[in-house]
Each structure stands twice: as structure tokens, then as C-alpha cells.
């Protein structure tokens, strides 16, 4: 290497003695400079290609995105002794907004929901003109937020997901981890067995082996244990418009029935942003406005079909479901996701 450098020095000295100008020297050395530039460009292209591949994996492969998130959490835990990032993690927003002031410089008081009211009276103006639930397709979550959710309107995404049969869902439940099958669900309601004897794996076995002609059953359960919720993410898929920045659902429901006519709608308590995904058959759904809005807002009844998803916020609506008539031999199967949603 030293010999090569000395040869370059001698070469430049000889060219200088012969009176070559700087422009002529650049022209002579251009192939060497071009080769170096090509090498740098090739390295940059390889780096960009790897980065692009990782971005695609993160966006399209749930397993990879969860792996990266787990690595990130572990790194943050290691950094904790040197930098306390917990205040940023627990705060609702990273950049504080200015607080409105009233006369005298004091902070404006926070409006509280009156006792006995389920929502603020000012929210009633959002739903008083709602005649039916709008439908949409090929949408992004930001559009859902700006056009519907921020206005308190429920919306049906008609191309939300691929329909799935009851047998497919049961197989996916069986193939999930034991954390799901051995969990103790809450808010269980079923006519398959006595509530005090309820066992999730046994209930699924009863559904799978009951003769079709005798099928007049229903099962409602909520996964509220942390391990069960995590395990349910293997078969409760997120729709295509579910953004990466939105927190994973903290609770999930499974609603299943076949040839069963509900005497009255089942009202279940939900909280946050709600995704009701109809996988098979249909459910009749009723959204009732919270107090003090019933006198100003309508009760909305819909029939949710397979492949459709109802998205709404519980800030304004109370959810109940059932089947008023049996018009199909297919089992009615739906999943409900509860998500902590903050604007």
C-alpha cells in the first residue's frame, strides 16, 4: 500500500513538472474517482434496500413488528437507569397544548358529566341528525377518525376482512396457545352448560360435536385476562385499516350462535373504540344513545353481514345484539375488540 501511494505521489509530481493544469489532472484521474463514486453508490443502494425490506416487513408482517416492538421495549428498560422516560410514556401527548385561560388568569374549569348522565349533554347534537349508519370501503383509519369517529358517528366498513366459517374459527382457537383454552373468561353467557360448570375448552367441544339439526345454542364470552387476550390475537385478526400507532386491543369478545332466536337483545358493556367484526352469518345490532340523548337521537338498528365491521365509540352509544329471526343455516360468529382510543 505504501509503494502504491509513493507511485501516485511520483506520478502527480511528474505531471506537475510537465505543466498539466488542474482540469487536465481531474480528467486523467476521472476513472479512479468514478470507480470510488460507484462503490459509494452501490453501498448506499444496498443499505436503502435493506432498510426498505425491513420497513415492508414491519408494516406487513405482524410477527416481525411485534418482535421489533419487544426488542424496543427491552432496550428502553435497559436505558431506564440513565434516562427516566416513564413520564413521556404515561402522558397523553408529547407536546403540551396551551391551556385556555379565563378572566383573571385562572385555568378554565373542566366540564364534568352530571350525576346520572352517561355522556355530556353537548354530545347529543352529534347524533340528532343521524338517520342511518353510513357505510364505506377501502378506507384508512385517519379518514375513519376525521369523517366519522370524531363526530361520534358509527360506521360500517363493508370490505373489512375475509369471512370465516365456524369450523375455521374453532380450529384456530384450538391451535392457539394453552393460555387461551385454559383461561377463565368473564361476562360468559351461554345455554350450553350451567355457568358454575363453565369450561372454555369443554364449551368449544360441545359446539363442535353437536349435531347440526339440534343446534340451537349461543355462546358469549369476553377475554379479559392478559394472557388470554394476547393469545386471542392469533385468531382475532386486526382489519387492514387498523393503524400501527393504535394500541393493541385490551379486551376481546367472541359472540357465537346457531339457529338461536334471542328473546331480547343482549346488552354488553363496552368501553373505548369498538370494532365489531362479523365473521360468519349475521347479527342484528342495536345502538342506543346514552343519557341524556335518547330524546334527541335515534335508536339505530342494523344487520351486520359476514365480512363487515361496525366501528364506533362508546362515548355516545350503548351496544346490544341478537338475532330476531333465523334466515340462514350458517352459524352467526362475530368478534368484538375494545381499544383504548385517545385523540
Tab-separated table of C-alpha atoms in Angstrom:
chain	number	residue	atom	x	y	z
A	1	UNK	CA	0.000	0.000	0.000
A	2	UNK	CA	2.898	2.338	0.810
A	3	UNK	CA	4.514	1.579	-2.574
A	4	UNK	CA	1.243	2.370	-4.376
A	5	UNK	CA	0.875	5.687	-2.566
A	6	UNK	CA	4.501	6.588	-3.435
A	7	UNK	CA	3.837	5.799	-7.104
A	8	UNK	CA	0.841	8.188	-7.065
A	9	UNK	CA	2.986	10.902	-5.473
A	10	UNK	CA	5.702	10.447	-8.126
A	11	UNK	CA	3.057	10.444	-10.876
A	12	UNK	CA	1.489	13.722	-9.716
A	13	UNK	CA	4.960	15.303	-9.319
A	14	UNK	CA	5.889	14.277	-12.892
A	15	UNK	CA	2.609	15.676	-14.268
A	16	UNK	CA	3.177	18.935	-12.400
A	17	UNK	CA	6.684	19.257	-13.864
A	18	UNK	CA	5.261	18.778	-17.367
A	19	UNK	CA	2.813	21.656	-16.771
A	20	UNK	CA	-0.531	19.811	-16.601
A	21	UNK	CA	-3.354	22.052	-15.324
A	22	UNK	CA	-5.754	21.120	-12.501
A	23	UNK	CA	-8.569	20.499	-15.014
A	24	UNK	CA	-6.352	18.158	-17.036
A	25	UNK	CA	-5.357	16.291	-13.874
A	26	UNK	CA	-9.036	15.813	-12.946
A	27	UNK	CA	-9.736	14.456	-16.433
A	28	UNK	CA	-6.817	12.000	-16.145
A	29	UNK	CA	-7.956	10.787	-12.695
A	30	UNK	CA	-11.677	10.718	-13.548
A	31	UNK	CA	-11.863	6.879	-13.949
A	32	UNK	CA	-10.450	6.429	-10.446
A	33	UNK	CA	-12.850	8.979	-8.951
A	34	UNK	CA	-15.793	7.465	-10.854
A	35	UNK	CA	-14.969	3.996	-9.537
A	36	UNK	CA	-14.934	5.322	-5.980
A	37	UNK	CA	-18.246	7.122	-6.551
A	38	UNK	CA	-19.807	3.951	-7.998
A	39	UNK	CA	-18.694	1.970	-4.972
A	40	UNK	CA	-20.259	4.525	-2.587
A	41	UNK	CA	-23.492	4.493	-4.624
A	42	UNK	CA	-23.613	0.691	-4.535
A	43	UNK	CA	-23.174	0.663	-0.753
A	44	UNK	CA	-25.898	3.315	-0.377
A	45	UNK	CA	-28.286	1.302	-2.590
A	46	UNK	CA	-27.693	-1.871	-0.568
A	47	UNK	CA	-28.316	-0.009	2.705
A	48	UNK	CA	-31.516	1.558	1.333
A	49	UNK	CA	-32.709	-1.821	0.007
A	50	UNK	CA	-32.170	-3.464	3.402
A	51	UNK	CA	-33.915	-0.576	5.162
A	52	UNK	CA	-36.838	-0.749	2.714
A	53	UNK	CA	-37.165	-4.516	3.192
A	54	UNK	CA	-37.226	-4.067	6.973
A	55	UNK	CA	-39.904	-1.363	6.654
A	56	UNK	CA	-42.046	-3.642	4.477
A	57	UNK	CA	-41.644	-6.498	6.950
A	58	UNK	CA	-42.596	-4.215	9.832
A	59	UNK	CA	-45.718	-2.977	8.038
A	60	UNK	CA	-46.928	-6.277	6.575
A	61	UNK	CA	-45.710	-8.961	8.981
A	62	UNK	CA	-47.320	-8.829	12.419
A	63	UNK	CA	-44.811	-11.279	13.908
A	64	UNK	CA	-41.864	-9.116	12.822
A	65	UNK	CA	-43.477	-5.889	14.073
A	66	UNK	CA	-44.200	-7.488	17.447
A	67	UNK	CA	-40.589	-8.766	17.580
A	68	UNK	CA	-39.212	-5.279	16.863
A	69	UNK	CA	-41.556	-3.788	19.464
A	70	UNK	CA	-40.377	-6.333	22.040
A	71	UNK	CA	-36.716	-5.541	21.304
A	72	UNK	CA	-37.502	-1.838	21.602
A	73	UNK	CA	-39.156	-2.352	24.987
A	74	UNK	CA	-36.157	-4.341	26.250
A	75	UNK	CA	-33.796	-1.576	25.121
A	76	UNK	CA	-35.942	1.050	26.835
A	77	UNK	CA	-35.814	-0.967	30.064
A	78	UNK	CA	-32.009	-1.055	29.843
A	79	UNK	CA	-31.915	2.718	29.282
A	80	UNK	CA	-34.202	3.412	32.263
A	81	UNK	CA	-31.363	3.787	34.860
A	82	UNK	CA	-29.805	6.534	32.720
A	83	UNK	CA	-32.942	8.257	31.401
A	84	UNK	CA	-36.374	8.157	33.045
A	85	UNK	CA	-38.730	8.061	30.061
A	86	UNK	CA	-41.795	6.969	32.078
A	87	UNK	CA	-43.323	10.493	32.261
A	88	UNK	CA	-43.352	10.590	28.448
A	89	UNK	CA	-44.835	7.084	28.289
A	90	UNK	CA	-47.639	7.888	30.736
A	91	UNK	CA	-48.527	11.293	29.286
A	92	UNK	CA	-51.306	11.526	26.720
A	93	UNK	CA	-49.341	13.780	24.389
A	94	UNK	CA	-45.648	14.519	23.959
A	95	UNK	CA	-46.187	18.212	23.194
A	96	UNK	CA	-48.399	20.003	25.685
A	97	UNK	CA	-51.043	22.285	24.254
A	98	UNK	CA	-51.674	25.730	25.637
A	99	UNK	CA	-54.367	25.797	28.323
A	100	UNK	CA	-57.230	28.200	27.717
A	101	UNK	CA	-57.413	30.961	30.258
A	102	UNK	CA	-60.433	32.735	31.662
A	103	UNK	CA	-60.600	36.260	33.018
A	104	UNK	CA	-58.219	36.771	35.896
A	105	UNK	CA	-55.644	34.353	34.507
A	106	UNK	CA	-57.064	31.217	36.158
A	107	UNK	CA	-57.363	27.945	34.280
A	108	UNK	CA	-60.781	27.266	32.774
A	109	UNK	CA	-62.610	24.575	34.797
A	110	UNK	CA	-63.041	21.118	33.274
A	111	UNK	CA	-66.604	20.284	32.263
A	112	UNK	CA	-67.797	17.294	34.263
A	113	UNK	CA	-70.532	14.859	33.290
A	114	UNK	CA	-73.533	15.475	35.607
A	115	UNK	CA	-74.505	12.721	38.016
A	116	UNK	CA	-76.788	10.160	36.374
A	117	UNK	CA	-75.717	11.169	32.864
A	118	UNK	CA	-73.736	8.770	30.697
A	119	UNK	CA	-72.318	11.421	28.370
A	120	UNK	CA	-72.079	15.182	28.119
A	121	UNK	CA	-75.264	16.907	27.024
A	122	UNK	CA	-73.297	18.765	24.362
A	123	UNK	CA	-72.593	15.461	22.595
A	124	UNK	CA	-76.276	14.996	21.747
A	125	UNK	CA	-76.034	17.415	18.818
A	126	UNK	CA	-73.672	14.951	17.117
A	127	UNK	CA	-76.257	12.218	16.642
A	128	UNK	CA	-79.591	14.060	16.405
A	129	UNK	CA	-79.395	14.190	12.585
A	130	UNK	CA	-78.173	10.598	12.182
A	131	UNK	CA	-80.780	8.620	10.231
A	132	UNK	CA	-78.775	5.525	9.357
A	133	UNK	CA	-75.262	4.203	9.834
A	134	UNK	CA	-73.041	5.134	6.878
A	135	UNK	CA	-71.024	2.503	5.025
A	136	UNK	CA	-67.587	2.767	3.446
A	137	UNK	CA	-64.904	0.691	1.713
A	138	UNK	CA	-61.173	0.901	1.021
A	139	UNK	CA	-60.580	3.367	3.834
A	140	UNK	CA	-57.766	4.416	6.154
A	141	UNK	CA	-58.021	4.897	9.887
A	142	UNK	CA	-57.237	8.614	9.613
A	143	UNK	CA	-60.262	9.000	7.329
A	144	UNK	CA	-62.416	6.996	9.744
A	145	UNK	CA	-61.315	9.302	12.538
A	146	UNK	CA	-61.868	12.586	10.739
A	147	UNK	CA	-65.113	11.722	8.930
A	148	UNK	CA	-66.943	9.562	11.474
A	149	UNK	CA	-65.369	8.842	14.867
A	150	UNK	CA	-64.597	12.448	15.792
A	151	UNK	CA	-68.259	13.260	15.071
A	152	UNK	CA	-69.479	10.402	17.241
A	153	UNK	CA	-70.898	8.545	14.241
A	154	UNK	CA	-70.731	4.765	13.926
A	155	UNK	CA	-69.649	3.447	10.533
A	156	UNK	CA	-69.712	0.075	8.752
A	157	UNK	CA	-66.660	-0.982	6.719
A	158	UNK	CA	-68.062	-3.446	4.187
A	159	UNK	CA	-64.707	-4.823	2.955
A	160	UNK	CA	-63.137	-5.164	6.394
A	161	UNK	CA	-61.991	-8.799	6.300
A	162	UNK	CA	-62.495	-12.204	4.734
A	163	UNK	CA	-65.447	-14.198	6.138
A	164	UNK	CA	-64.623	-17.299	8.167
A	165	UNK	CA	-66.733	-20.326	8.974
A	166	UNK	CA	-67.413	-21.534	12.494
A	167	UNK	CA	-65.242	-24.632	11.937
A	168	UNK	CA	-62.319	-22.464	10.807
A	169	UNK	CA	-62.581	-20.277	13.891
A	170	UNK	CA	-62.849	-23.289	16.213
A	171	UNK	CA	-59.725	-24.831	14.669
A	172	UNK	CA	-57.855	-21.552	15.103
A	173	UNK	CA	-58.945	-21.408	18.739
A	174	UNK	CA	-57.730	-24.963	19.319
A	175	UNK	CA	-54.411	-24.212	17.635
A	176	UNK	CA	-53.805	-21.130	19.761
A	177	UNK	CA	-51.729	-21.381	22.919
A	178	UNK	CA	-52.971	-23.059	26.086
A	179	UNK	CA	-53.213	-19.599	27.668
A	180	UNK	CA	-56.474	-19.148	25.782
A	181	UNK	CA	-58.052	-22.586	26.225
A	182	UNK	CA	-57.141	-22.722	29.926
A	183	UNK	CA	-58.268	-19.166	30.666
A	184	UNK	CA	-61.266	-18.191	32.754
A	185	UNK	CA	-63.342	-15.845	30.559
A	186	UNK	CA	-65.528	-13.173	32.087
A	187	UNK	CA	-69.024	-11.993	31.104
A	188	UNK	CA	-69.908	-15.526	29.989
A	189	UNK	CA	-73.450	-16.209	28.830
A	190	UNK	CA	-74.473	-19.495	27.191
A	191	UNK	CA	-77.129	-22.188	27.050
A	192	UNK	CA	-74.533	-24.939	26.578
A	193	UNK	CA	-73.993	-25.600	30.295
A	194	UNK	CA	-74.525	-24.247	33.779
A	195	UNK	CA	-72.493	-21.147	34.422
A	196	UNK	CA	-70.809	-22.591	37.520
A	197	UNK	CA	-69.618	-25.550	35.415
A	198	UNK	CA	-68.398	-23.437	32.516
A	199	UNK	CA	-65.131	-24.502	30.956
A	200	UNK	CA	-63.987	-22.902	27.720
A	201	UNK	CA	-62.443	-25.988	26.141
A	202	UNK	CA	-65.474	-28.103	27.058
A	203	UNK	CA	-67.847	-25.491	25.623
A	204	UNK	CA	-65.954	-25.480	22.325
A	205	UNK	CA	-66.076	-29.297	22.243
A	206	UNK	CA	-69.859	-29.187	22.731
A	207	UNK	CA	-70.225	-26.753	19.839
A	208	UNK	CA	-68.006	-28.844	17.565
A	209	UNK	CA	-69.746	-32.164	18.210
A	210	UNK	CA	-73.380	-31.072	18.420
A	211	UNK	CA	-75.496	-32.380	15.538
A	212	UNK	CA	-76.459	-29.616	13.120
A	213	UNK	CA	-80.174	-30.394	13.288
A	214	UNK	CA	-80.116	-29.981	17.076
A	215	UNK	CA	-78.048	-26.789	17.035
A	216	UNK	CA	-79.941	-24.129	18.965
A	217	UNK	CA	-77.205	-22.668	21.045
A	218	UNK	CA	-75.358	-19.447	21.767
A	219	UNK	CA	-72.109	-18.531	23.487
A	220	UNK	CA	-70.907	-15.124	24.577
A	221	UNK	CA	-67.583	-14.644	26.326
A	222	UNK	CA	-65.032	-11.950	26.971
A	223	UNK	CA	-61.273	-12.441	27.156
A	224	UNK	CA	-60.194	-10.159	29.968
A	225	UNK	CA	-57.140	-11.973	31.348
A	226	UNK	CA	-53.931	-10.531	29.933
A	227	UNK	CA	-52.534	-13.863	28.712
A	228	UNK	CA	-55.854	-14.862	27.155
A	229	UNK	CA	-56.152	-11.548	25.309
A	230	UNK	CA	-52.607	-11.924	23.996
A	231	UNK	CA	-53.317	-15.496	22.854
A	232	UNK	CA	-56.588	-14.448	21.186
A	233	UNK	CA	-54.643	-12.146	18.855
A	234	UNK	CA	-53.653	-15.257	16.898
A	235	UNK	CA	-57.203	-15.769	15.631
A	236	UNK	CA	-58.830	-12.367	16.238
A	237	UNK	CA	-57.208	-10.605	13.309
A	238	UNK	CA	-56.843	-6.863	13.035
A	239	UNK	CA	-58.516	-5.281	9.974
A	240	UNK	CA	-56.409	-3.699	7.245
A	241	UNK	CA	-57.211	-0.147	8.402
A	242	UNK	CA	-56.037	-0.808	11.981
A	243	UNK	CA	-53.018	1.544	12.266
A	244	UNK	CA	-49.724	0.588	13.876
A	245	UNK	CA	-49.785	3.606	16.181
A	246	UNK	CA	-53.082	2.482	17.729
A	247	UNK	CA	-52.680	0.378	20.860
A	248	UNK	CA	-53.500	-3.345	20.614
A	249	UNK	CA	-56.961	-4.226	21.891
A	250	UNK	CA	-57.016	-4.702	25.657
A	251	UNK	CA	-60.095	-6.932	25.615
A	252	UNK	CA	-61.844	-9.118	23.051
A	253	UNK	CA	-65.253	-10.787	22.860
A	254	UNK	CA	-66.468	-13.833	20.967
A	255	UNK	CA	-70.166	-13.946	20.025
A	256	UNK	CA	-71.375	-17.243	18.559
A	257	UNK	CA	-74.821	-18.714	17.937
A	258	UNK	CA	-76.657	-21.087	15.616
A	259	UNK	CA	-80.398	-21.447	14.962
A	260	UNK	CA	-80.969	-19.398	18.106
A	261	UNK	CA	-83.529	-16.595	18.270
A	262	UNK	CA	-82.811	-14.209	21.133
A	263	UNK	CA	-85.870	-13.375	23.232
A	264	UNK	CA	-84.427	-9.896	23.657
A	265	UNK	CA	-81.247	-8.124	22.652
A	266	UNK	CA	-78.197	-8.835	24.810
A	267	UNK	CA	-76.671	-5.597	26.062
A	268	UNK	CA	-72.962	-5.858	26.841
A	269	UNK	CA	-70.831	-3.203	28.483
A	270	UNK	CA	-68.078	-1.957	26.209
A	271	UNK	CA	-65.583	0.851	26.666
A	272	UNK	CA	-63.398	2.766	24.234
A	273	UNK	CA	-63.132	2.349	20.486
A	274	UNK	CA	-65.059	-0.720	19.344
A	275	UNK	CA	-64.554	-2.965	16.300
A	276	UNK	CA	-67.389	-5.491	15.752
A	277	UNK	CA	-66.186	-7.938	13.080
A	278	UNK	CA	-68.829	-10.251	11.620
A	279	UNK	CA	-67.025	-13.418	10.533
A	280	UNK	CA	-69.968	-15.620	9.553
A	281	UNK	CA	-73.740	-15.348	9.280
A	282	UNK	CA	-75.209	-12.173	10.701
A	283	UNK	CA	-76.190	-10.444	13.929
A	284	UNK	CA	-78.900	-7.849	14.437
A	285	UNK	CA	-77.279	-4.960	16.274
A	286	UNK	CA	-78.855	-2.075	18.134
A	287	UNK	CA	-77.025	1.120	19.076
A	288	UNK	CA	-78.845	3.167	21.683
A	289	UNK	CA	-77.748	6.727	22.556
A	290	UNK	CA	-76.580	7.301	26.098
A	291	UNK	CA	-78.325	9.595	28.560
A	292	UNK	CA	-79.266	12.431	28.218
A	293	UNK	CA	-79.537	11.958	24.426
A	294	UNK	CA	-82.417	9.445	23.860
A	295	UNK	CA	-84.938	12.252	23.346
A	296	UNK	CA	-82.771	13.857	20.666
A	297	UNK	CA	-81.014	10.942	18.954
A	298	UNK	CA	-82.490	7.858	17.280
A	299	UNK	CA	-82.020	4.216	18.212
A	300	UNK	CA	-80.176	2.654	15.274
A	301	UNK	CA	-80.849	-0.949	14.209
A	302	UNK	CA	-78.673	-2.705	11.656
A	303	UNK	CA	-77.958	-6.210	10.406
A	304	UNK	CA	-74.223	-6.847	10.191
A	305	UNK	CA	-73.244	-9.345	7.493
A	306	UNK	CA	-70.178	-11.546	7.069
A	307	UNK	CA	-67.072	-9.581	6.097
A	308	UNK	CA	-68.417	-6.334	7.552
A	309	UNK	CA	-67.154	-4.448	10.589
A	310	UNK	CA	-69.011	-1.914	12.725
A	311	UNK	CA	-66.715	0.750	14.186
A	312	UNK	CA	-67.943	3.157	16.864
A	313	UNK	CA	-67.010	4.878	20.106
A	314	UNK	CA	-68.745	4.215	23.413
A	315	UNK	CA	-68.616	7.920	24.252
A	316	UNK	CA	-72.122	8.160	22.823
A	317	UNK	CA	-73.542	4.689	22.131
A	318	UNK	CA	-74.683	1.602	24.059
A	319	UNK	CA	-74.282	-1.719	22.214
A	320	UNK	CA	-76.660	-4.686	22.176
A	321	UNK	CA	-77.014	-7.595	19.760
A	322	UNK	CA	-79.118	-10.644	18.946
A	323	UNK	CA	-80.875	-12.485	16.113
A	324	UNK	CA	-84.548	-11.656	15.675
A	325	UNK	CA	-85.159	-14.326	13.029
A	326	UNK	CA	-83.206	-17.318	11.738
A	327	UNK	CA	-82.814	-16.904	7.986
A	328	UNK	CA	-79.620	-18.882	7.397
A	329	UNK	CA	-78.196	-22.252	8.405
A	330	UNK	CA	-74.761	-20.703	8.802
A	331	UNK	CA	-73.641	-20.022	12.344
A	332	UNK	CA	-73.516	-16.402	13.442
A	333	UNK	CA	-69.966	-15.590	14.536
A	334	UNK	CA	-68.547	-12.198	15.497
A	335	UNK	CA	-65.594	-10.835	17.435
A	336	UNK	CA	-65.585	-7.543	19.322
A	337	UNK	CA	-62.391	-5.594	20.051
A	338	UNK	CA	-62.107	-2.966	22.791
A	339	UNK	CA	-59.333	-0.419	22.259
A	340	UNK	CA	-58.106	2.451	24.392
A	341	UNK	CA	-58.549	5.334	21.973
A	342	UNK	CA	-57.459	8.905	22.618
A	343	UNK	CA	-57.394	11.722	20.086
